Short mmCIF file of C-alpha atoms in Angstrom, two decimals:
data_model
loop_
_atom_site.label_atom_id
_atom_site.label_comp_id
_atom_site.label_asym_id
_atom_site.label_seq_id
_atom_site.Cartn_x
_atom_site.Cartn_y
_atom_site.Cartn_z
CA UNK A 1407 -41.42 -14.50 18.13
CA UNK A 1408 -42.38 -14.42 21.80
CA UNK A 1409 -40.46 -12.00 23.80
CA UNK A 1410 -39.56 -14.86 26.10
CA UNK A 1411 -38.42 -17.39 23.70
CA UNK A 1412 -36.79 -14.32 22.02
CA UNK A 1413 -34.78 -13.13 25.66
CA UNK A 1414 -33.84 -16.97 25.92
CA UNK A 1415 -32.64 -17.11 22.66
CA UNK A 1416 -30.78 -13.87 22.91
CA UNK A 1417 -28.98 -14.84 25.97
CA UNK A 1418 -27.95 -18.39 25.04
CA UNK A 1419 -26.34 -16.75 21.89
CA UNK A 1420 -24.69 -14.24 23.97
CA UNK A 1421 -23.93 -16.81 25.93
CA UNK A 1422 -22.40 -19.58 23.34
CA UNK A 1423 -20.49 -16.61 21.63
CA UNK A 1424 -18.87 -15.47 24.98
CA UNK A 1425 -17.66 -19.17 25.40
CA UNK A 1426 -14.09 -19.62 23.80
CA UNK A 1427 -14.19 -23.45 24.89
CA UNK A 1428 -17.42 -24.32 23.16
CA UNK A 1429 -17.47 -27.21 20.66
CA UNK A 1430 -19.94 -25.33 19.03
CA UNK A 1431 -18.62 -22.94 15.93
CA UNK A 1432 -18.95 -19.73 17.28
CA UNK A 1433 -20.26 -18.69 13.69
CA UNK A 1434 -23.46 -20.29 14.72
CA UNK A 1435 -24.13 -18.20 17.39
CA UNK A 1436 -22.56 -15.12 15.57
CA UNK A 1437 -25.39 -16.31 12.57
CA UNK A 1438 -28.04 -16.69 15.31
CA UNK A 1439 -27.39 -12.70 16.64
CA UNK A 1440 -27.07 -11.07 13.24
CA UNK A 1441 -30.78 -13.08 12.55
CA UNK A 1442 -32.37 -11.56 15.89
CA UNK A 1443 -31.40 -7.90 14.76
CA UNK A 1444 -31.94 -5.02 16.95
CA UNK A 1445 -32.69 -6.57 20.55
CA UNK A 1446 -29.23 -7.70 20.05
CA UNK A 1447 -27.62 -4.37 18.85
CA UNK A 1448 -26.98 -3.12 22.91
CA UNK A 1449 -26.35 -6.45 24.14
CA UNK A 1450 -23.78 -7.13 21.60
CA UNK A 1451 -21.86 -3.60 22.24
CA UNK A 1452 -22.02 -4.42 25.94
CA UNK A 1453 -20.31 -7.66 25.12
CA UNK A 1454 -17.64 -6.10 23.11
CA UNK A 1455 -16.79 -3.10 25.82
CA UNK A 1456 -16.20 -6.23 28.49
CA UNK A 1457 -14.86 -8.59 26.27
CA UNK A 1458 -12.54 -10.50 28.89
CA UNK A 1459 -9.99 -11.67 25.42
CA UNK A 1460 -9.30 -10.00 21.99
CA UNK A 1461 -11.28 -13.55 20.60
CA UNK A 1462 -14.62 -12.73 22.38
CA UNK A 1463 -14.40 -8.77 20.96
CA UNK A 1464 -13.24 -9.94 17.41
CA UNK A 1465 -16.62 -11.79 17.44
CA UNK A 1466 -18.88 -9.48 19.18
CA UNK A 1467 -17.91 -7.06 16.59
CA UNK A 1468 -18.55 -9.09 13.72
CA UNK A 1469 -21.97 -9.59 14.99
CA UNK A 1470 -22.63 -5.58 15.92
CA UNK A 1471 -21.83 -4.56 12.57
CA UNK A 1472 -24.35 -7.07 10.95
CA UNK A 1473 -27.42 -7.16 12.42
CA UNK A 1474 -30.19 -7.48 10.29
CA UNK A 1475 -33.12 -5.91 10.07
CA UNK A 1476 -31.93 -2.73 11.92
CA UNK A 1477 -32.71 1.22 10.99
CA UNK A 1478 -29.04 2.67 10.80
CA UNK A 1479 -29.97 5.25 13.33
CA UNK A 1480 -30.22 3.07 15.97
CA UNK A 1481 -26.41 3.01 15.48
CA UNK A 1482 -26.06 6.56 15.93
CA UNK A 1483 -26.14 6.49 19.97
CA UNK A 1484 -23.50 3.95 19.90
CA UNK A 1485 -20.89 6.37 18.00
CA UNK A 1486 -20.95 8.32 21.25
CA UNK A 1487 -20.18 5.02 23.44
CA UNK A 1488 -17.44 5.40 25.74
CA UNK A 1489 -16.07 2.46 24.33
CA UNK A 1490 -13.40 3.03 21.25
CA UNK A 1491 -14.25 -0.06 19.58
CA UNK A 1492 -17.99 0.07 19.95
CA UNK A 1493 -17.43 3.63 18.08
CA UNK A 1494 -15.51 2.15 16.11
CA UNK A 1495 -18.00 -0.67 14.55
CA UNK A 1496 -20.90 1.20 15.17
CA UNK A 1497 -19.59 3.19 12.07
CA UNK A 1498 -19.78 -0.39 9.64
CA UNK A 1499 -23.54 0.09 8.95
CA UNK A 1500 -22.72 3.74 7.61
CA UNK A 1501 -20.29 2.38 5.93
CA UNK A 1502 -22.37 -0.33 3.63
CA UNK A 1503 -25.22 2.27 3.47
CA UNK A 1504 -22.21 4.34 1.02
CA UNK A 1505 -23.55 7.44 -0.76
CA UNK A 1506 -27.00 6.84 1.36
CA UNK A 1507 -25.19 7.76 4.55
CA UNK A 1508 -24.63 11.22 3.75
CA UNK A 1509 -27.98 11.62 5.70
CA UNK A 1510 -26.04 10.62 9.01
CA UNK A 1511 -22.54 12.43 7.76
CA UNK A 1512 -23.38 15.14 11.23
CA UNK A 1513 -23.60 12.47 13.12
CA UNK A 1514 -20.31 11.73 11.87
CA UNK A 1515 -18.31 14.22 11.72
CA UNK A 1516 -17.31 14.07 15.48
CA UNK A 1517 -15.64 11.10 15.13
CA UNK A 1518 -12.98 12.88 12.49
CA UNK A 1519 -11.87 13.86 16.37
CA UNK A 1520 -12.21 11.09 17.88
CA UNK A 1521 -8.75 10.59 20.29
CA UNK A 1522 -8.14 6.68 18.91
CA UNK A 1523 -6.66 6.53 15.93
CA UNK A 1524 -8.50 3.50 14.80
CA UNK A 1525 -12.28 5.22 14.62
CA UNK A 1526 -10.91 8.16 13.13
CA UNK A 1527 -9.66 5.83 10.53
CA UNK A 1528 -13.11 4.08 10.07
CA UNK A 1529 -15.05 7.66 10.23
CA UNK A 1530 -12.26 8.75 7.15
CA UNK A 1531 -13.29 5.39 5.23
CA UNK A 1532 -17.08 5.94 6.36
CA UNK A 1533 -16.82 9.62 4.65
CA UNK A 1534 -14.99 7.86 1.71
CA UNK A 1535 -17.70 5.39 0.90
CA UNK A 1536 -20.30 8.12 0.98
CA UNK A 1537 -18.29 9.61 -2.34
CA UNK A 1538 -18.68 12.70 -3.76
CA UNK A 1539 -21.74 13.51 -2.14
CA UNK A 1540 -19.67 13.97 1.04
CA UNK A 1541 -17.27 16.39 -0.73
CA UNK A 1542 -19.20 19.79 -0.19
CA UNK A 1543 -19.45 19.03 3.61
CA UNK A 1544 -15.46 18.25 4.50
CA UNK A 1545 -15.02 20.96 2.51
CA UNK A 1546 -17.09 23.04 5.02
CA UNK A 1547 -15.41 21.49 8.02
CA UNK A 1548 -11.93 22.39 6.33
CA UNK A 1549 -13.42 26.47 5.44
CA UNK A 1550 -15.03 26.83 8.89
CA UNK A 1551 -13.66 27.32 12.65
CA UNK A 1552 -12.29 24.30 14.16
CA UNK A 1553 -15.29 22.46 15.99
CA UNK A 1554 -12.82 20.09 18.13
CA UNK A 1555 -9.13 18.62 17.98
CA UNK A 1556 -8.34 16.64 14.96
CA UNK A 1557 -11.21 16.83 12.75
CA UNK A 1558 -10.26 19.59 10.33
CA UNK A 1559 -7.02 17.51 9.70
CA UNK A 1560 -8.94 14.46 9.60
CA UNK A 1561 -11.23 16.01 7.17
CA UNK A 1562 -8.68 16.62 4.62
CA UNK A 1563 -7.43 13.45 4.35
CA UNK A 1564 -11.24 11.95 3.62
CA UNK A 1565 -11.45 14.81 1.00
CA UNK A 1566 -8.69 13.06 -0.50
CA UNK A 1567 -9.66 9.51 -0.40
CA UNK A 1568 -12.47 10.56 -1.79
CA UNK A 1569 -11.05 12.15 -4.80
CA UNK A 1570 -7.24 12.98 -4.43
CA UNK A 1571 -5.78 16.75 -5.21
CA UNK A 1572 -9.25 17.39 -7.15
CA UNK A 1573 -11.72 17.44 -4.05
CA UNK A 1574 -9.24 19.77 -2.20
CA UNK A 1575 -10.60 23.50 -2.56
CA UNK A 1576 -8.11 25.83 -4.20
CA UNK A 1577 -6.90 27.13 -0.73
CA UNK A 1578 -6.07 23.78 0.57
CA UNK A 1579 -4.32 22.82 -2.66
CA UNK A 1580 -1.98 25.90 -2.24
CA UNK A 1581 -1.43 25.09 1.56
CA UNK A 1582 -0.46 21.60 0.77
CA UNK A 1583 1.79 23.19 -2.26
CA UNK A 1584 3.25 25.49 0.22
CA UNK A 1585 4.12 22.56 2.51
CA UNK A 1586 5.59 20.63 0.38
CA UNK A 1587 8.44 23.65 -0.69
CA UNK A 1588 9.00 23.90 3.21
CA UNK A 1589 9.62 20.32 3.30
CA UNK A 1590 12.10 20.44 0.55
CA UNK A 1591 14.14 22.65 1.65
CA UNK A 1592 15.31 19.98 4.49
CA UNK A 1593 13.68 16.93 2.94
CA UNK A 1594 16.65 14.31 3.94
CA UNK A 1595 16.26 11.24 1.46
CA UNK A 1596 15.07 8.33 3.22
CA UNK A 1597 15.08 4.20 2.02
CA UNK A 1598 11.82 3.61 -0.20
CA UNK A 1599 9.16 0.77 0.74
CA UNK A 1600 9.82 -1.21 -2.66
CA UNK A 1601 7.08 -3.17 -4.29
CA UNK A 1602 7.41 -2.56 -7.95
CA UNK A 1603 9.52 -1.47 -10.97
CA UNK A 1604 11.25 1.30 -11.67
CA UNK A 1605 13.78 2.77 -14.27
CA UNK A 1606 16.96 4.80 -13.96
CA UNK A 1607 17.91 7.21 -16.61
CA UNK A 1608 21.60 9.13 -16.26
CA UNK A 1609 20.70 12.29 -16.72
CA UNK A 1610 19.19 15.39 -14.47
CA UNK A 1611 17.37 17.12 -17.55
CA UNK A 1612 13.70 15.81 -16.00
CA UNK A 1613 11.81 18.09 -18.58
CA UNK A 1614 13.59 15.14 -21.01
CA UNK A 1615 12.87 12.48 -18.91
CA UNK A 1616 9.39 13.42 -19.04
CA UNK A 1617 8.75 13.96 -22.37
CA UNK A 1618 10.82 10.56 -22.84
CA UNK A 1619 7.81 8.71 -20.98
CA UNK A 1620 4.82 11.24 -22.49
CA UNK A 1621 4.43 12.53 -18.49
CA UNK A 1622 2.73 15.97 -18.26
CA UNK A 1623 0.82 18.67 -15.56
CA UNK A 1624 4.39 17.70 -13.40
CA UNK A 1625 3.50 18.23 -9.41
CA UNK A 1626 6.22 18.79 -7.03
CA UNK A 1627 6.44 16.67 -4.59
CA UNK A 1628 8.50 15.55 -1.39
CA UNK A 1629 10.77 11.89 -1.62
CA UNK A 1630 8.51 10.69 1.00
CA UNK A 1631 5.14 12.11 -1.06
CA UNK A 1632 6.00 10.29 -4.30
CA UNK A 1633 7.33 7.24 -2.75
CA UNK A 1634 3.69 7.43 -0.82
CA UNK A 1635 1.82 7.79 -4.25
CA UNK A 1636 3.83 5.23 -6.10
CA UNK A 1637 3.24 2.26 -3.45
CA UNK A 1638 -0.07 3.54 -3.31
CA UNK A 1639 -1.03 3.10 -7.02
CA UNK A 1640 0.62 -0.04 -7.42
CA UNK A 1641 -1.41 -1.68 -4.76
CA UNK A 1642 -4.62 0.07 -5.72
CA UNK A 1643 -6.61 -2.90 -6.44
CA UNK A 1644 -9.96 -0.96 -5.89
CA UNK A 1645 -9.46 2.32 -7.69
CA UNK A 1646 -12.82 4.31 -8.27
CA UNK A 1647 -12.16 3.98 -11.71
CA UNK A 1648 -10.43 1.54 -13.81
CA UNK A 1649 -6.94 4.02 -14.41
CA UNK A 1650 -5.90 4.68 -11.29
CA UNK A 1651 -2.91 2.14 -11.16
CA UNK A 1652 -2.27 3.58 -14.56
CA UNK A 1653 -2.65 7.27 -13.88
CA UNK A 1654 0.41 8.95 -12.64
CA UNK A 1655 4.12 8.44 -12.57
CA UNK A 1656 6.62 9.72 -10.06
CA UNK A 1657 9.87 11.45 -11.40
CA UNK A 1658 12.47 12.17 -8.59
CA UNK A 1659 14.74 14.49 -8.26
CA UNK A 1660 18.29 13.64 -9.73
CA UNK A 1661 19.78 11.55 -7.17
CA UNK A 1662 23.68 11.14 -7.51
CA UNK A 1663 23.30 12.59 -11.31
CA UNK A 1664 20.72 9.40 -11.95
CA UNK A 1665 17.00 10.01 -12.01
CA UNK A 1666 14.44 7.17 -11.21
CA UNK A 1667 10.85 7.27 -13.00
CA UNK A 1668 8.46 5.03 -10.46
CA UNK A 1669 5.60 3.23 -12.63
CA UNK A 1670 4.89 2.97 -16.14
CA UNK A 1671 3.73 5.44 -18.88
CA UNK A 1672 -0.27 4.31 -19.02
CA UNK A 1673 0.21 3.11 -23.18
CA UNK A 1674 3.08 0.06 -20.84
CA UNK A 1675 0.62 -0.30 -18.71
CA UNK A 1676 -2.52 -1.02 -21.14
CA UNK A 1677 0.33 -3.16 -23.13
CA UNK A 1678 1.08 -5.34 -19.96
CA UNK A 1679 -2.42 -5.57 -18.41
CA UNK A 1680 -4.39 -6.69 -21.51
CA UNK A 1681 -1.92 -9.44 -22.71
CA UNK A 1682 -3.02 -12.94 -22.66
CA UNK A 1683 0.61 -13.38 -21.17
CA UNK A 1684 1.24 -10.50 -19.26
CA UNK A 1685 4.82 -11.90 -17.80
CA UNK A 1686 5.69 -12.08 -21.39
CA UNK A 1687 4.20 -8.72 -21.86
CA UNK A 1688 6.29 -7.34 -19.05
CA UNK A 1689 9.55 -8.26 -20.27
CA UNK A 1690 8.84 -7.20 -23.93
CA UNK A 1691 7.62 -3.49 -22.98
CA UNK A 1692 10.82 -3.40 -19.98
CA UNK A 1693 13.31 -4.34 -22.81
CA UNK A 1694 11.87 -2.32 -25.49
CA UNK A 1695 11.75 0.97 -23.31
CA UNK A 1696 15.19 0.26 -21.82
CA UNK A 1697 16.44 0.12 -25.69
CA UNK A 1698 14.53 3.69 -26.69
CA UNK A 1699 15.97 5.01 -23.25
CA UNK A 1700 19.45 4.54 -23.86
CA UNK A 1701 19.29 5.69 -27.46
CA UNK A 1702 18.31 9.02 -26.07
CA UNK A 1703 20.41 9.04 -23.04
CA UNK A 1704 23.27 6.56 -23.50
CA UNK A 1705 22.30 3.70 -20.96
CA UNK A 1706 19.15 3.05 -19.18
CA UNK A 1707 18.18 0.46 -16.09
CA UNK A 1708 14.45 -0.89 -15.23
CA UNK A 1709 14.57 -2.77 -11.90
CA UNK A 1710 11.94 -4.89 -10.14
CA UNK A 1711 11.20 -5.92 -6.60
CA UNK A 1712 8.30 -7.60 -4.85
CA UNK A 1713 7.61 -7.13 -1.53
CA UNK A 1714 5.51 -10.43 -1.01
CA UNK A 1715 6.97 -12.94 -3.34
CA UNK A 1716 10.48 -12.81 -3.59
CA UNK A 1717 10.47 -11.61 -7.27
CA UNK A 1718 12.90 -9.50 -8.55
CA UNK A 1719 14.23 -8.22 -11.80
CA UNK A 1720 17.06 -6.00 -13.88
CA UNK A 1721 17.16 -4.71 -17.51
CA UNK A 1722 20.41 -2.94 -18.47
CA UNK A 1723 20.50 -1.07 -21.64
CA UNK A 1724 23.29 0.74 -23.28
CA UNK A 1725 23.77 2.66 -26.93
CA UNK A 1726 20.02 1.52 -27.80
CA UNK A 1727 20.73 -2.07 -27.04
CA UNK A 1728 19.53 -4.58 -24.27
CA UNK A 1729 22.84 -6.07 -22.81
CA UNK A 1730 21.10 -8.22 -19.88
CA UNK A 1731 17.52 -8.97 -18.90
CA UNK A 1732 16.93 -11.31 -16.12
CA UNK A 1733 13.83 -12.21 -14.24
CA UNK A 1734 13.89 -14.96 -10.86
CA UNK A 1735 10.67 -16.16 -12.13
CA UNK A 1736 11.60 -16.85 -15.83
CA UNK A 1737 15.02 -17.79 -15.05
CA UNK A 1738 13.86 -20.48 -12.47
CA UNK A 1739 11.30 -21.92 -14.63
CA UNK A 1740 13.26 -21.41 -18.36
CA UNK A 1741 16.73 -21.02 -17.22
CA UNK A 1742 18.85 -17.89 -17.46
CA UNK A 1743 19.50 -17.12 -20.56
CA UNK A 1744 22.46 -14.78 -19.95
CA UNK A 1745 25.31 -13.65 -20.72
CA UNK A 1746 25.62 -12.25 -17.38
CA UNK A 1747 26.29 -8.26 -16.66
CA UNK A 1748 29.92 -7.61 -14.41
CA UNK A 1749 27.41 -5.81 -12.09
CA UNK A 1750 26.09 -9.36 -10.68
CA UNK A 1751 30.36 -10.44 -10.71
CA UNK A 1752 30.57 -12.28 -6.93
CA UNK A 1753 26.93 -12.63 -6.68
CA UNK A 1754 24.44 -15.92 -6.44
CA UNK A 1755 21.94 -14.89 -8.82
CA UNK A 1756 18.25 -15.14 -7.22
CA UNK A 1757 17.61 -18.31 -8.80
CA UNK A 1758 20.88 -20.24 -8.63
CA UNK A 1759 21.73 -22.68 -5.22
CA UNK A 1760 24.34 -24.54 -4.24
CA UNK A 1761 24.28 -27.66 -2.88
CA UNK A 1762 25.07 -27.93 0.44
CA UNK A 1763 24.51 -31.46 1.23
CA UNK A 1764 23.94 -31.47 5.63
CA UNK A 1765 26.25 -28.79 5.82
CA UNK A 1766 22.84 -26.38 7.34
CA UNK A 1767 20.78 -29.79 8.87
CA UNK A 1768 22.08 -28.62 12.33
CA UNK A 1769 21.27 -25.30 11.31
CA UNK A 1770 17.70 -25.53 10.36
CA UNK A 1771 17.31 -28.23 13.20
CA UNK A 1772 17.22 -25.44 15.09
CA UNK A 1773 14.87 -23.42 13.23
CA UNK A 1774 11.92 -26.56 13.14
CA UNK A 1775 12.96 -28.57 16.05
CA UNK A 1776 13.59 -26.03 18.63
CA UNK A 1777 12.75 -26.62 22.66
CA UNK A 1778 11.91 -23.28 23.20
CA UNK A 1779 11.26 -20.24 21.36
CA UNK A 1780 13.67 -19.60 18.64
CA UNK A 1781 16.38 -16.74 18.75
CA UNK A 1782 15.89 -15.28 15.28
CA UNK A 1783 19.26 -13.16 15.56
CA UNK A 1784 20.94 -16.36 16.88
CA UNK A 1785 19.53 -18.23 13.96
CA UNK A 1786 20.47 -16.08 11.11
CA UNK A 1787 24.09 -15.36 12.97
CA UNK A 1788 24.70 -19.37 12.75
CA UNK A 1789 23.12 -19.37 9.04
CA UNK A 1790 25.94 -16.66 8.39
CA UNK A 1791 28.55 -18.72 9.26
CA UNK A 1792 27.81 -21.81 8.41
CA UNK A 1793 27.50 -19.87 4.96
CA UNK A 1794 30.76 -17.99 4.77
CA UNK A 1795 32.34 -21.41 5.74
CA UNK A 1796 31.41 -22.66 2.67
CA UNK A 1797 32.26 -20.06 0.80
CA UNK A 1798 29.19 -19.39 -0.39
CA UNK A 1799 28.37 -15.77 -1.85
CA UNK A 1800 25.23 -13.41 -1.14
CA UNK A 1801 22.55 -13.49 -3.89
CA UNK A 1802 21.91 -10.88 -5.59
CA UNK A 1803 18.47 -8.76 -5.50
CA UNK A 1804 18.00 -5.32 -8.03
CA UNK A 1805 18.74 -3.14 -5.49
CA UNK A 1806 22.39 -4.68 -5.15
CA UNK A 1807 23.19 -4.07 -9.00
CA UNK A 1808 21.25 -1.11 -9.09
CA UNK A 1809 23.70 0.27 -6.17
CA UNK A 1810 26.60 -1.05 -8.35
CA UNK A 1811 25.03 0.52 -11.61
CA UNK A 1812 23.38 3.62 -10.49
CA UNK A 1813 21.34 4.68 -7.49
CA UNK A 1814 19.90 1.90 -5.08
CA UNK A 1815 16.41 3.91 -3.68
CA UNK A 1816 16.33 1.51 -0.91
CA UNK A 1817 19.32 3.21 0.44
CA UNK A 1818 18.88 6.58 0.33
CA UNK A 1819 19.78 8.48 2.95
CA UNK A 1820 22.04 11.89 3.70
CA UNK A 1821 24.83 11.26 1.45
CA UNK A 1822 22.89 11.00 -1.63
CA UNK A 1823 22.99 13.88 -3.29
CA UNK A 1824 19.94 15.24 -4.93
CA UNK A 1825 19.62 18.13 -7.75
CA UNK A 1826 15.97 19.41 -8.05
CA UNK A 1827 12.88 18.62 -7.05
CA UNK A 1828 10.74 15.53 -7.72
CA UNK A 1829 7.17 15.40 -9.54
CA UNK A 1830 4.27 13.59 -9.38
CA UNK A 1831 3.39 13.72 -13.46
CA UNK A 1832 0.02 12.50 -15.41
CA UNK A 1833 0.42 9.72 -17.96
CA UNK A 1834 -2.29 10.08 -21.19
CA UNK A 1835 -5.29 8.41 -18.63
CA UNK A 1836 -4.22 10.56 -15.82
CA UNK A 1837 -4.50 13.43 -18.20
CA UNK A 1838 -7.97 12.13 -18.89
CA UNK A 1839 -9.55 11.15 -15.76
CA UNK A 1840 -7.08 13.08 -12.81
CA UNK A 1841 -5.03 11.76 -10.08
CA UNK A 1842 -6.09 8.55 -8.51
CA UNK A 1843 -8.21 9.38 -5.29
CA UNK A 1844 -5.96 8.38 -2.08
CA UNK A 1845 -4.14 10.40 0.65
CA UNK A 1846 -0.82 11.00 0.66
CA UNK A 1847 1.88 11.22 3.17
CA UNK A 1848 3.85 14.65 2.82
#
């Protein structure tokens, strides 16, 4: 193309995608930039270091990190911009190049330092996608002399993403070991994130426990580390390979006499995952190992919650026998099929409502028809007692008849008292292929 035509053509796209009141898509200018390729590349991180709205940078970097046509290294002068988020997505093309970019990992490394948060984040993912090949040098920038702020510590927690406990060398395994027994000693239990099912077991032998769930190489681990690991499997949609949601288990410590085993044993998992009917699935492999639990300990809980979809979920088993399932989901769609358990006595199950008639029209008037902004605490207090006017009682969630039953982990805190130590444990695939990769908190 002529380099006039080509200047013109740059600088009316520049132009359009600056322009927030355009009638014009702003993808077609962002389409138009990413064709052009490199002439754009400073232009475009000029753009996004005086981007005027968060709008304008959103699409400036969307553009930067796609040109075509361009040589990664003409990146590499932009991951010393003074500008965080020019750093920041001049690190994209490094990251698509995966394994490839291990050519460019010196070029890199600085940015393990860098002071924003954000692009060390994106150099940690950048170091991930590179994979194994990127192993050997972290674990020279962990062995070596510090060669700035941050980037030894930075380094260790791409050495994990990349491969979890297994790409740490044998003296960063023991420090993190060594950590974790100095945390313990003052580890104060804290309210888990819960997204998930668990079970409770009454009992604080967890060498039974274990075997009861075919768990073995047991890690210690802090509260905080296994509550870390267990969110973190359960959302790992894009393990490196495909066992990492079925790989480990955390054990804690006995909390109030009670301990709580976080995930499935990997032979539940397989049972649940390849069912044509995998809510079916579910509820046949939570009642079936609530039964075998409580043969071997005398009662035995399983407990669901969803953090995104209002799901939740209780099997209570006592003397080898099921005494109460019930699931929102099934229970709203089927009906619940009861009898109910005196643990949910004063309670609106999850999928039970009353009807109200107007009594909350005023209410939620309010909430949609508002003036101004709404007062969410002013809201919910009105909601409240409009509520208790009627008489109507809380629903009930797991956590509320696992606090009745045995130990609610989304109130933990310095009364409960704990006996032992938790453990991060292998299931039959994570004795096969290793810990999922992923960083933990500590």
């Amino acid at each position: 193309m002529d380099r006039t035509l080509l200047t013109a053509e740059l600088s009316s796209a520049l132009e359009m995608l600056c322009d927030e009141g355009s009638p014009v898509d702003w993808s077609v200018s962002a389409d138009a930039l990413v064709r052009i390729g490199e002439p754009a590349l400073l232009p475009l991180a000029e753009v996004l270091a005086s981007a005027e709205s968060p709008e304008v940078a959103r699409r400036a970097m969307w553009s930067l990190a796609r040109l075509e046509g361009v040589d990664p290294g003409s990146y590499v002068p932009l991951l010393r911009h003074p500008h965080a988020e020019v750093r920041s997505t001049a690190l994209s093309p490094f990251r698509f190049l995966g394994e490839a970019a291990i050519g460019y990992a010196d070029q890199v490394i600085p940015l393990l330092g860098d002071p924003e948060a954000d692009v060390r984040q994106r150099a940690v993912w950048t170091f991930q996608a590179m994979g194994g090949a990127a192993v050997p040098v972290l674990r020279r920038l962990r062995q070596g002399p510090a060669t700035g702020p941050r980037i030894r510590a930075t380094a260790l927690e791409a050495l994990a993403g990349i491969g979890g406990p297994d790409a740490l060398s044998d003296r960063d395994l023991a420090a993190w070991r060594r950590l974790t027994r100095i945390k313990q000693l003052t580890e104060t239990p804290e309210k888990l994130h819960l997204c998930g099912s668990w079970y409770a077991v009454p009992s604080i032998d967890q060498a039974a426990v274990l075997a009861a769930f075919d768990l073995g190489d047991p890690e210690p681990v802090t509260l905080r580390t296994g509550a870390s690991a267990w969110n973190h499997d359960s959302h790992n949609w894009r393990g490196k390979h495909p066992h990492e949601r079925c790989a480990r288990v955390f054990v804690g410590p006995a909390l109030d006499d009670w301990t709580l085993v976080f995930g499935r044993s990997s032979q539940d998992t397989h049972r649940i995952e390849d069912a044509d009917d995998r809510e079916a699935a579910r509820t046949e492999v939570a009642r079936e190992r609530c039964a075998h639990l409580s043969r071997r300990f005398g009662a035995a809980q399983w407990y669901g919650m969803s953090c995104g979809d209002g799901w939740t979920a209780w099997c209570i088993a006592e003397g080898g026998e099921v005494v109460r399932f019930y699931d929102t989901f099934e229970a709203g769609e089927k009906g619940d099929e009861g009898p109910g358990h005196p643990a949910e006595s004063g309670y609106l199950l999850p999928h039970e409502h009353v009807d109200t008639g107007d009594a909350f029209d005023a209410v939620m008037g309010d909430l949609y028809g508002g003036a101004g902004p709404l007062d969410v605490e002013a809201f919910y207090a009105r909601y409240e007692a409009v509520r208790r006017d009627l008489g109507i009682p809380d629903t009930c969630y797991a956590t509320d008849i696992a606090a009745r039953l045995s130990v609610d982990p989304g109130a933990l805190g310095a009364r409960t008292r704990i006996t032992g130590t938790g453990v991060l444990a292998l299931t039959a695939c994570g004795r096969q292929y290793g810990h999922p990769a992923g960083a933990l908190r500590i």
